[in-house]
Tab-separated table of C-alpha atoms and ligand atoms in Angstrom:
chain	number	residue	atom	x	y	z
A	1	UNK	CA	-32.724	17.995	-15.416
A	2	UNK	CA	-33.456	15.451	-12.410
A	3	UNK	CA	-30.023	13.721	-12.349
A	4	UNK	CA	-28.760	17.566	-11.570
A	5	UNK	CA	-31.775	18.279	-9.195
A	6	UNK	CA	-32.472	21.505	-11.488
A	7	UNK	CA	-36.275	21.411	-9.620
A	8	UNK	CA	-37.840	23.041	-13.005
A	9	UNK	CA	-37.382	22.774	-16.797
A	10	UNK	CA	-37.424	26.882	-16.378
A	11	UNK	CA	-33.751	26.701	-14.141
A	12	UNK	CA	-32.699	23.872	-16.420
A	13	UNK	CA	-33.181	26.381	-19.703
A	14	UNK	CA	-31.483	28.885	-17.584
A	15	UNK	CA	-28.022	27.176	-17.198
A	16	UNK	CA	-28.608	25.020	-20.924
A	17	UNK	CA	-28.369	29.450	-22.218
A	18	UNK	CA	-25.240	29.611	-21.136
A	19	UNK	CA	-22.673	28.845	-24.170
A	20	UNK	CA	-20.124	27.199	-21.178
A	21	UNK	CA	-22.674	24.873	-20.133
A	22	UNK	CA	-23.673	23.571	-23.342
A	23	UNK	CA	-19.705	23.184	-24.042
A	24	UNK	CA	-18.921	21.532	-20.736
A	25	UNK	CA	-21.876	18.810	-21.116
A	26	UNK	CA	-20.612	18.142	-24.422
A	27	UNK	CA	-16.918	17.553	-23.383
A	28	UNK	CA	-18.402	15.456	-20.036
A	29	UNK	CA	-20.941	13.237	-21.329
A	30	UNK	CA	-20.481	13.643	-25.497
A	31	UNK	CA	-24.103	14.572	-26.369
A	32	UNK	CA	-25.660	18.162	-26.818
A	33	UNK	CA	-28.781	18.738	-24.250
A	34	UNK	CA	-31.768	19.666	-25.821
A	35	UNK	CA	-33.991	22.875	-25.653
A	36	UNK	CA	-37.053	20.966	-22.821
A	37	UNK	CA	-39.388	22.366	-25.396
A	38	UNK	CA	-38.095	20.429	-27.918
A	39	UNK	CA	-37.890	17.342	-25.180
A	40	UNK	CA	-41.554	18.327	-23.757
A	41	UNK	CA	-43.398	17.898	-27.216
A	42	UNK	CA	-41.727	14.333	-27.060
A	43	UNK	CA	-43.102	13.533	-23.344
A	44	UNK	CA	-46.652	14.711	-25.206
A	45	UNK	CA	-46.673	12.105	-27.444
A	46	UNK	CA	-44.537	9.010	-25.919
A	47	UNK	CA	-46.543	6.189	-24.726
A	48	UNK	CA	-45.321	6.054	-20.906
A	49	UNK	CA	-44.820	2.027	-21.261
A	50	UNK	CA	-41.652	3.033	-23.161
A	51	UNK	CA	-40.118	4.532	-20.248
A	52	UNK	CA	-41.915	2.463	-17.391
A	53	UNK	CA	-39.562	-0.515	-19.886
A	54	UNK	CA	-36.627	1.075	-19.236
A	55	UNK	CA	-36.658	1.934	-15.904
A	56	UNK	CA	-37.437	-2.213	-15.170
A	57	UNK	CA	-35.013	-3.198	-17.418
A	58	UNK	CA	-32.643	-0.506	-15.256
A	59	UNK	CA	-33.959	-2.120	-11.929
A	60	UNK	CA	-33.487	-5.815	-13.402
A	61	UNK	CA	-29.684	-4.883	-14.347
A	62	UNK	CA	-29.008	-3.734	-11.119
A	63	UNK	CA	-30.543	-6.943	-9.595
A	64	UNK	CA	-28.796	-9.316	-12.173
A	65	UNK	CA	-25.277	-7.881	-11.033
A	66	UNK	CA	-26.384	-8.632	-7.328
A	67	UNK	CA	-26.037	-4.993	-6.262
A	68	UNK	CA	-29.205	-5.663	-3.687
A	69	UNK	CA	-28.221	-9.164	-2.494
A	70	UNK	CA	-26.849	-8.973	0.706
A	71	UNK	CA	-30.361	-7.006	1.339
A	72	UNK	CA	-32.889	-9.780	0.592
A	73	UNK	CA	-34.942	-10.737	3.176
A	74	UNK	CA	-33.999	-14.180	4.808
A	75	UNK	CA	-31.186	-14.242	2.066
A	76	UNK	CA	-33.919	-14.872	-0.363
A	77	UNK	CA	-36.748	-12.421	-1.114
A	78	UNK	CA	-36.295	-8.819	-2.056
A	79	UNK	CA	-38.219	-6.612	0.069
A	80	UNK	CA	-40.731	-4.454	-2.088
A	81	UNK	CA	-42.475	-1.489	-0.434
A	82	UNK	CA	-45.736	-0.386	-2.135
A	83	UNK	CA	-47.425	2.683	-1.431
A	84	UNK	CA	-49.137	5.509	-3.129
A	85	UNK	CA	-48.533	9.436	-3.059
A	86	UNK	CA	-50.089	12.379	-4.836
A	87	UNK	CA	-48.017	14.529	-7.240
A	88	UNK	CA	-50.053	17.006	-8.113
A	89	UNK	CA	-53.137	19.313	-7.412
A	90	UNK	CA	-55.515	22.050	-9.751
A	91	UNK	CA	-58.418	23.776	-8.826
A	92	UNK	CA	-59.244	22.845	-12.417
A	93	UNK	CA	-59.673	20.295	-14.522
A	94	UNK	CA	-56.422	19.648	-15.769
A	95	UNK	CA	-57.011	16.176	-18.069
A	96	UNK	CA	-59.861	13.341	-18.489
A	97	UNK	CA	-57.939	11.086	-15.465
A	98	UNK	CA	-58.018	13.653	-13.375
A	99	UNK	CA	-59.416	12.430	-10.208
A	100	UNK	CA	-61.392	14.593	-7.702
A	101	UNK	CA	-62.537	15.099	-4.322
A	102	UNK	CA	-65.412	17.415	-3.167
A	103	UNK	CA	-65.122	19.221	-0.379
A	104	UNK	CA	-68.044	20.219	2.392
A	105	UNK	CA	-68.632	23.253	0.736
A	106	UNK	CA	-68.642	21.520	-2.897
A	107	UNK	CA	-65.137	22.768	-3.653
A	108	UNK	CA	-63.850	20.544	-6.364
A	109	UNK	CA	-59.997	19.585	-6.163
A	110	UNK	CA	-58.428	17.879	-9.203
A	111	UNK	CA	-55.480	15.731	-8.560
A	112	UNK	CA	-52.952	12.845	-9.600
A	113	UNK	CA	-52.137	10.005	-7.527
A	114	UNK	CA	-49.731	6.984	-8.214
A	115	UNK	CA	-48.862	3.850	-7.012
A	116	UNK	CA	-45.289	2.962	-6.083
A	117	UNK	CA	-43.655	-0.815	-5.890
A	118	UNK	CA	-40.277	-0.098	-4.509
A	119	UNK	CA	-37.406	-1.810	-3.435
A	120	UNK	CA	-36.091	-1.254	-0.118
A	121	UNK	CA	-33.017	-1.711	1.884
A	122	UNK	CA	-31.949	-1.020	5.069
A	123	UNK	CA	-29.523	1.699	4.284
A	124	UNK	CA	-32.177	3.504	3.024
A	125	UNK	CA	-32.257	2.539	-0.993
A	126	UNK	CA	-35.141	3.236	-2.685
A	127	UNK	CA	-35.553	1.380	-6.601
A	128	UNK	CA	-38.782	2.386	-8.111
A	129	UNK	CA	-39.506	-1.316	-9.720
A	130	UNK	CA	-43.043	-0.357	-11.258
A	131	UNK	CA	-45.468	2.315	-11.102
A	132	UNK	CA	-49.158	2.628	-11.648
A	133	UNK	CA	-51.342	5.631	-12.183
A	134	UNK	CA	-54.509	5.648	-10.117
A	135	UNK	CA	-56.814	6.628	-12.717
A	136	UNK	CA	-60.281	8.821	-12.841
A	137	UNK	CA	-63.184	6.811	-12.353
A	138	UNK	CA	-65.722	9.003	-13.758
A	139	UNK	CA	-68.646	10.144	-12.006
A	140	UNK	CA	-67.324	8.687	-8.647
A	141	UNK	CA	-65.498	10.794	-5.926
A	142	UNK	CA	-62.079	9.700	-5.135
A	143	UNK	CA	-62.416	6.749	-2.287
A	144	UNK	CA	-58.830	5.843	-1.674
A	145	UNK	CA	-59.404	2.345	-0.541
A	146	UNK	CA	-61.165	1.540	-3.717
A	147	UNK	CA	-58.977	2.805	-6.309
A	148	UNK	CA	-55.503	2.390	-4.371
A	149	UNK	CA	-56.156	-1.307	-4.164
A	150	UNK	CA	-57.567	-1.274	-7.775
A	151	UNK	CA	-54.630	-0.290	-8.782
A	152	UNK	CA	-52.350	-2.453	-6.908
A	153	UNK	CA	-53.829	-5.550	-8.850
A	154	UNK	CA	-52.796	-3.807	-12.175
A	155	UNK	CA	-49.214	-2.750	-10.633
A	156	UNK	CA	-48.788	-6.452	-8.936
A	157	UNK	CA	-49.658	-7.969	-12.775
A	158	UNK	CA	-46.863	-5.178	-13.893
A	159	UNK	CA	-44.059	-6.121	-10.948
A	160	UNK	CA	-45.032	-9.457	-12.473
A	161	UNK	CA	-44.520	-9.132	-15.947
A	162	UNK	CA	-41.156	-7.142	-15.309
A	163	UNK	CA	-39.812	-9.339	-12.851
A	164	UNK	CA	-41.154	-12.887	-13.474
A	165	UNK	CA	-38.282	-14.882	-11.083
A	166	UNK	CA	-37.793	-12.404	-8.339
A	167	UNK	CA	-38.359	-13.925	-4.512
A	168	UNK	CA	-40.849	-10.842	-3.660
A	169	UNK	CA	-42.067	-10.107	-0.427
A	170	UNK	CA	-44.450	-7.247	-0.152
A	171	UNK	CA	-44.016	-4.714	2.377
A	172	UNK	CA	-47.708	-2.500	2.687
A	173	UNK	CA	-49.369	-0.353	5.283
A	174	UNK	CA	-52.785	-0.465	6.784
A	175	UNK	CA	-54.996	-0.797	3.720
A	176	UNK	CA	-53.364	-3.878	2.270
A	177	UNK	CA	-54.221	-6.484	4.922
A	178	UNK	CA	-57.026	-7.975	2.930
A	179	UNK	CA	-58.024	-11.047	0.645
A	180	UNK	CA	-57.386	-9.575	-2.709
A	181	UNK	CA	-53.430	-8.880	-1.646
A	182	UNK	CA	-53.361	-12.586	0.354
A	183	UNK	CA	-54.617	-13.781	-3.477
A	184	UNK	CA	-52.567	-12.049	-5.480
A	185	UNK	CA	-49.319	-13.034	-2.997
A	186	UNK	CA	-50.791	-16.519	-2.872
A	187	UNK	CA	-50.528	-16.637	-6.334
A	188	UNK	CA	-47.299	-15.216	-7.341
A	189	UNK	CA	-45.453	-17.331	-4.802
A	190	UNK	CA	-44.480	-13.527	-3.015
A	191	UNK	CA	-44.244	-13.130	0.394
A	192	UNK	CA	-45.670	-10.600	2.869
A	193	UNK	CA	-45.531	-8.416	5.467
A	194	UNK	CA	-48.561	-5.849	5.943
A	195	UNK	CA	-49.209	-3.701	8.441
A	196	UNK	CA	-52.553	-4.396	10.721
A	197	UNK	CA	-53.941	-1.657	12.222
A	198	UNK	CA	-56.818	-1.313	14.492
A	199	UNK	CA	-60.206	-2.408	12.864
A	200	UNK	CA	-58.187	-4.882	10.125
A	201	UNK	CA	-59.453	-8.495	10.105
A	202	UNK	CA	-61.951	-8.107	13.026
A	203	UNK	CA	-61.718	-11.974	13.185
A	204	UNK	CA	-58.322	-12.573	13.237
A	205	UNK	CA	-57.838	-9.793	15.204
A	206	UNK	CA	-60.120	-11.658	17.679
A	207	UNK	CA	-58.560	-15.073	17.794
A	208	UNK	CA	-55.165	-12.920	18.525
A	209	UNK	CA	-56.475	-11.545	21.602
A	210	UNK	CA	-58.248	-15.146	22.313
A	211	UNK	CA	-54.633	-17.068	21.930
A	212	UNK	CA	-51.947	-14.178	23.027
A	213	UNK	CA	-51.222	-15.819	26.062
A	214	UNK	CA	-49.676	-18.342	23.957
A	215	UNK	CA	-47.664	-16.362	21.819
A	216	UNK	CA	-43.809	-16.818	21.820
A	217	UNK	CA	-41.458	-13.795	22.661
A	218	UNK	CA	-38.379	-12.938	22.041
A	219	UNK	CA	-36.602	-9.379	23.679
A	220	UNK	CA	-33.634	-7.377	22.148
A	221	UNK	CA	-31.890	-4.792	23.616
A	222	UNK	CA	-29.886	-1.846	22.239
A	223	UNK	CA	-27.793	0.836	23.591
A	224	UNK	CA	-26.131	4.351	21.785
A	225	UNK	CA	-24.734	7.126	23.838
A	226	UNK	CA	-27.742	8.740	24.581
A	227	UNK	CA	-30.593	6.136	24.208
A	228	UNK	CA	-31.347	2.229	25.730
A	229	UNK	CA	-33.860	0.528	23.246
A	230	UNK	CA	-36.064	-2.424	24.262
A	231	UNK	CA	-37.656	-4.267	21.667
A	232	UNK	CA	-39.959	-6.831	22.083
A	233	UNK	CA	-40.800	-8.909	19.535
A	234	UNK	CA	-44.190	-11.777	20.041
A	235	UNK	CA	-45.586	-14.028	17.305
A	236	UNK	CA	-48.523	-16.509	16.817
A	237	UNK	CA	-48.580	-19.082	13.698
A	238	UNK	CA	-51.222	-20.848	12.212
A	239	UNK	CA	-53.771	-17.745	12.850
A	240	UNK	CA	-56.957	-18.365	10.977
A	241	UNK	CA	-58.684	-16.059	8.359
A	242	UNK	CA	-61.125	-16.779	6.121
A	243	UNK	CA	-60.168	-20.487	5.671
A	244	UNK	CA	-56.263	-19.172	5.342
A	245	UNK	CA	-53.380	-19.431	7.827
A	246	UNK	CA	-51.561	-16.577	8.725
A	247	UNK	CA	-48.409	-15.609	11.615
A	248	UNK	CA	-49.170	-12.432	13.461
A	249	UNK	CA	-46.305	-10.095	14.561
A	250	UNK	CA	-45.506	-7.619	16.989
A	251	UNK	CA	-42.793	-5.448	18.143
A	252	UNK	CA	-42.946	-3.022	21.420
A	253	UNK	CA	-40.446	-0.445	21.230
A	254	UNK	CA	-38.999	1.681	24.109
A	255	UNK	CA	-36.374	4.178	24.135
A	256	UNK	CA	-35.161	5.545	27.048
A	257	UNK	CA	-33.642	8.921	26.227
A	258	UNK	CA	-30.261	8.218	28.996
A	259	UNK	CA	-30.381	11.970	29.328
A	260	UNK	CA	-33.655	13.553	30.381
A	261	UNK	CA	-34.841	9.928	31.490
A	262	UNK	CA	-37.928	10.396	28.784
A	263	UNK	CA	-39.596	7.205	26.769
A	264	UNK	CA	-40.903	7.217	23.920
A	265	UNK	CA	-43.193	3.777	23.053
A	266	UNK	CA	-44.392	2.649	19.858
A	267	UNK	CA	-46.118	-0.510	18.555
A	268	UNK	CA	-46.067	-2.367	15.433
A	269	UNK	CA	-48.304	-5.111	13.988
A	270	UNK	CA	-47.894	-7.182	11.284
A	271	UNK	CA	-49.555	-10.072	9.738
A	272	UNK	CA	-47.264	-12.476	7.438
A	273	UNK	CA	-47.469	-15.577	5.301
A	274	UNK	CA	-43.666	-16.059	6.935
A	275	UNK	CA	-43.890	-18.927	9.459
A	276	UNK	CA	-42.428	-17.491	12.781
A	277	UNK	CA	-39.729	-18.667	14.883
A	278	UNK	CA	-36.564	-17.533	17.224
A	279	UNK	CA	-34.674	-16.944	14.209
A	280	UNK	CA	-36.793	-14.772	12.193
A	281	UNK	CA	-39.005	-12.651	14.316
A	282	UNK	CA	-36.926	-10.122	14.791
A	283	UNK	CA	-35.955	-9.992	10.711
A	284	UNK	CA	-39.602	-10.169	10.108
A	285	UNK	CA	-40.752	-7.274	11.898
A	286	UNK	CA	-37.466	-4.947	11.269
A	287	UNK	CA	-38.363	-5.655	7.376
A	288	UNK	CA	-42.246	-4.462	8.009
A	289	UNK	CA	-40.898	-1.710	9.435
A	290	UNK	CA	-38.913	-0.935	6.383
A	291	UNK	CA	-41.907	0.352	4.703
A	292	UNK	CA	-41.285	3.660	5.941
A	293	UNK	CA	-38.334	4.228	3.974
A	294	UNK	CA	-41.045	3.590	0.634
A	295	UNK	CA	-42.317	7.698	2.257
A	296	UNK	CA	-38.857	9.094	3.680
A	297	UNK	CA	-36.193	7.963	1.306
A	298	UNK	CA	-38.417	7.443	-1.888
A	299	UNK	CA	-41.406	10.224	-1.592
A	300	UNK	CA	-39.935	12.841	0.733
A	301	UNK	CA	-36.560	12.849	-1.236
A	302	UNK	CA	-38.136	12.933	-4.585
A	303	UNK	CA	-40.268	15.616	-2.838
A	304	UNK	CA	-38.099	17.548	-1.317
A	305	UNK	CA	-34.524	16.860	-1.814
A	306	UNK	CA	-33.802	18.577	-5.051
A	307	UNK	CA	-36.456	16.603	-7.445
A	308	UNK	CA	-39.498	18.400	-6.515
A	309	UNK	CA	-41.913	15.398	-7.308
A	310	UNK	CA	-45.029	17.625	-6.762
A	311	UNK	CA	-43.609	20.598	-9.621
A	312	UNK	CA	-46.145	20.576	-12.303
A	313	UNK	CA	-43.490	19.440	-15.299
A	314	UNK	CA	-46.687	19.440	-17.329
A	315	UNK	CA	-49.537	21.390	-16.613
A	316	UNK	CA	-51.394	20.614	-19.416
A	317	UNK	CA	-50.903	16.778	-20.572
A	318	UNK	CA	-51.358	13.672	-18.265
A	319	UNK	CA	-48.903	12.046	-20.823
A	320	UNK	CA	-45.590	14.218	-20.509
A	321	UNK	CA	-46.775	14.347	-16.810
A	322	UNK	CA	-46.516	10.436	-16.374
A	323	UNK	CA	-43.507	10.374	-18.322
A	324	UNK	CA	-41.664	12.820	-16.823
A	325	UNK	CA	-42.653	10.935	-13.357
A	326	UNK	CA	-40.655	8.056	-15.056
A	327	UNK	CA	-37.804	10.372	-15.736
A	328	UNK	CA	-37.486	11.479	-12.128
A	329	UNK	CA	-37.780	7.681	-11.203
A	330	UNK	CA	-34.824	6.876	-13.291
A	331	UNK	CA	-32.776	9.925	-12.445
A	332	UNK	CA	-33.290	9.256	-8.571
A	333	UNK	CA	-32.442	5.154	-9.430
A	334	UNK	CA	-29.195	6.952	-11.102
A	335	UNK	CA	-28.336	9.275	-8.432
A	336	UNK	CA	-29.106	7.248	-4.839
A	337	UNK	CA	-25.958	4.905	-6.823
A	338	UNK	CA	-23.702	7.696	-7.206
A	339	UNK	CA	-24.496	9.045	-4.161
A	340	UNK	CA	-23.106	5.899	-2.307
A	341	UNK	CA	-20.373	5.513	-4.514
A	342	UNK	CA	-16.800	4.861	-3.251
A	343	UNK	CA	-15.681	8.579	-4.690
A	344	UNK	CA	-18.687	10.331	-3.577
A	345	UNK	CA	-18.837	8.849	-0.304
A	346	UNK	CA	-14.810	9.510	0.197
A	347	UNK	CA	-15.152	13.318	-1.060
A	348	UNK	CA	-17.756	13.472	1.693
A	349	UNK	CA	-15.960	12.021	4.408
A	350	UNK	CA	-12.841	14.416	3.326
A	351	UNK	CA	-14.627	17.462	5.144
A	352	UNK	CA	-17.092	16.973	7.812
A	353	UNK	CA	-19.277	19.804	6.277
A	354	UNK	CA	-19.573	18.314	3.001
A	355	UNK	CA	-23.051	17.028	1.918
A	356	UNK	CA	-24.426	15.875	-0.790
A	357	UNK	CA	-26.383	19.267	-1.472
A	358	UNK	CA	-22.980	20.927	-1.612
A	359	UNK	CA	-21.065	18.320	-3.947
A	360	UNK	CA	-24.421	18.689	-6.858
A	361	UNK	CA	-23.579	22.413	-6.165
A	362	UNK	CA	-20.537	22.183	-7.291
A	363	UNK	CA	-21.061	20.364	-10.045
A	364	UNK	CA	-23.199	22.238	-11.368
A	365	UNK	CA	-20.873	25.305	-11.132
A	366	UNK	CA	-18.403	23.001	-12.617
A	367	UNK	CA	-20.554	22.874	-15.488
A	368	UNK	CA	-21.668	26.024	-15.658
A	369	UNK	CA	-18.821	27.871	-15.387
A	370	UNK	CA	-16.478	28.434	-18.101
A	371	UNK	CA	-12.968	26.289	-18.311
A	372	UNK	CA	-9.675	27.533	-18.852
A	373	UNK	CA	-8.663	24.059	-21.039
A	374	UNK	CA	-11.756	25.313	-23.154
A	375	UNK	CA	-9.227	27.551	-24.774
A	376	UNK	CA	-7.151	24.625	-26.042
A	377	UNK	CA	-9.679	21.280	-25.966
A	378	UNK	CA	-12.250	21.756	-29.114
A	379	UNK	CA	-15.403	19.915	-28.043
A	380	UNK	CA	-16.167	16.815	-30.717
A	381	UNK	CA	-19.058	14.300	-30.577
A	382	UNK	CA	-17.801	10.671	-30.665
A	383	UNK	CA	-18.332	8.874	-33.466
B	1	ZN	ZN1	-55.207	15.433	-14.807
């Protein structure tokens, strides 16, 4: 159902009716699908670990045959974005880990939020490498800081249980710059790159300002047809907080639209346990900046691009609901692969109106529609 982007088990059922389909998945892939009924009373009962297991030991394939390599950060560490997003919302009490917000008028919102560790690249790969529920903490309204960061100690223990050898370094936004993440790097040997945002680390924040006359620069400059990029990039090392030594990072960006002569600024701000120099600043802060693609290529894609994250698979059990969150992990693992495979990426290149959303069309009508070889090919399991 996800690897086809069906969006709902009810459009799934709808094509798995049709005696073609059932035929055709047969003859391509040599199993019978099942009725989701059938697979939904087994998402009731399956503990999600078993999933959650194969999805790492998916992820630690694909890392053993070096497919994210040439990716790692300073040749070395793998760059893992972490970041939470909700996936679904009742105006009822759906199951006991439900978690809940008030509103001003004492409207109560029920909702599911989860924890992502994902691996990022450049070209926009996103490789769900762990995932943790933020649970219901009953009696307590929903404080994001507090239970986001909760769970991140339980996912970090999971990333390191999964992955016990892999150079890390931790990509997180504005609520991670803190002494429970500097621990928890600290002691898994990870690296890190967090975002610091106004308000973060008053003290260190301080000292910055105090020594920023100091810091070291470095400028890049970039041209397209229709835009001139400055970047500049400044760094301090050996920034004090709370008894610990930090760098601190920043990158000023301007583009100059060449056109209309308008700029558009933006600044980012990082704090690192990478010791800066010439030859990494600008690697440093490109990677922090790389936790954006944890929200466009991994949420908004699984979101909106055909998985339809936020679809209520199961309205009534939070354990089909976490497992079929695993499912669409997998499937989208399975898919962003065959999506930048050689004969994918040469059948899109063939017509320059091809996309991706018309090739999964197509293959779906390939499989739903009736074949004329079906007259002479009998469809057998293998053995
Ligand atoms: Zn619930």
């Amino acid at each position: 159902m996800f690897v086809f982007k069906e969006t709902s088990r009810n459009a799934y059922n709808n094509n798995r009716r049709e005696d073609s389909f059932r035929k055709n998945v047969l003859n391509c892939f040599g199993f019978n699908l099942p009725h989701t009924d059938t697979s939904d009373d087994i998402l009731r009962e399956l503990p999600p670990i078993e999933l959650e297991d194969l999805k790492a030991h998916l992820a630690s394939g694909l890392i053993e045959q070096k497919f994210f390599r040439k990716f790692r950060f300073q040749n070395q560490s793998y760059l893992v974005a972490i970041d939470a997003t909700g996936i679904a919302t009742f105006d009822h009490k759906h199951c006991e880990n439900c978690l809940t917000k008030t509103s001003k008028k004492g409207v109560v919102t029920y909702f599911h939020y989860v924890l992502e560790a994902k691996l990022v690249t450049s070209t926009g790969l996103s490789i769900s490498l762990a995932s943790e529920f933020i649970e219901n903490d009953p009696g307590r309204d929903y404080e994001k800081q507090d239970c986001e960061l909760k769970a991140f100690v339980r996912l970090a223990a999971k990333i390191k249980k999964y992955f016990p050898r892999l150079p890390v370094c931790i990509l997180g936004d504005g609520l991670y710059p803190n002494n429970t993440v500097f621990d928890i790097c600290q002691k898994n040997n990870w690296q890190f790159i967090i975002t610091l945002k106004e308000g973060n680390l008053k003290t260190f924040q301080q000292e910055v300002t105090l020594l920023k006359a100091t810091s070291s620069k470095k400028n890049v400059y970039k041209t397209t047809k229709t835009t001139g990029t400055t970047l500049e990039y400044e760094y301090l090392n050996d920034m004090e907080y709370d008894r610990k030594y930090f760098s601190w990072v920043e990158c000023n960006e301007t583009v100059v639209n060449i056109k209309d002569k308008t700029t558009k600024i933006q600044r980012f701000t990082f704090i690192t346990n990478v010791t800066q120099n010439q030859q990494n600043i600008v690697q440093t802060a490109d990677s922090g900046r790389l936790r954006w693609k944890i929200e466009n290529e991994g949420f908004n894609s699984q979101k909106n691009l055909g998985y339809e994250l936020e679809h209520k698979f199961s309205r009534v059990s939070f354990i089909a609901m976490q497992n079929y969150y695993q499912l669409l992990q997998i499937a989208h693992i399975i898919n962003q692969l065959t999506e930048r495979s050689k004969q994918v990426v040469d059948l899109i290149e063939e017509h320059s109106k091809q996309t991706i959303v018309d090739l999964w069309r197509k293959m779906m009508a390939y499989l739903i529609f009736p074949h004329a070889e079906q007259n002479i090919l009998t469809p057998s399991l293998p053995d």
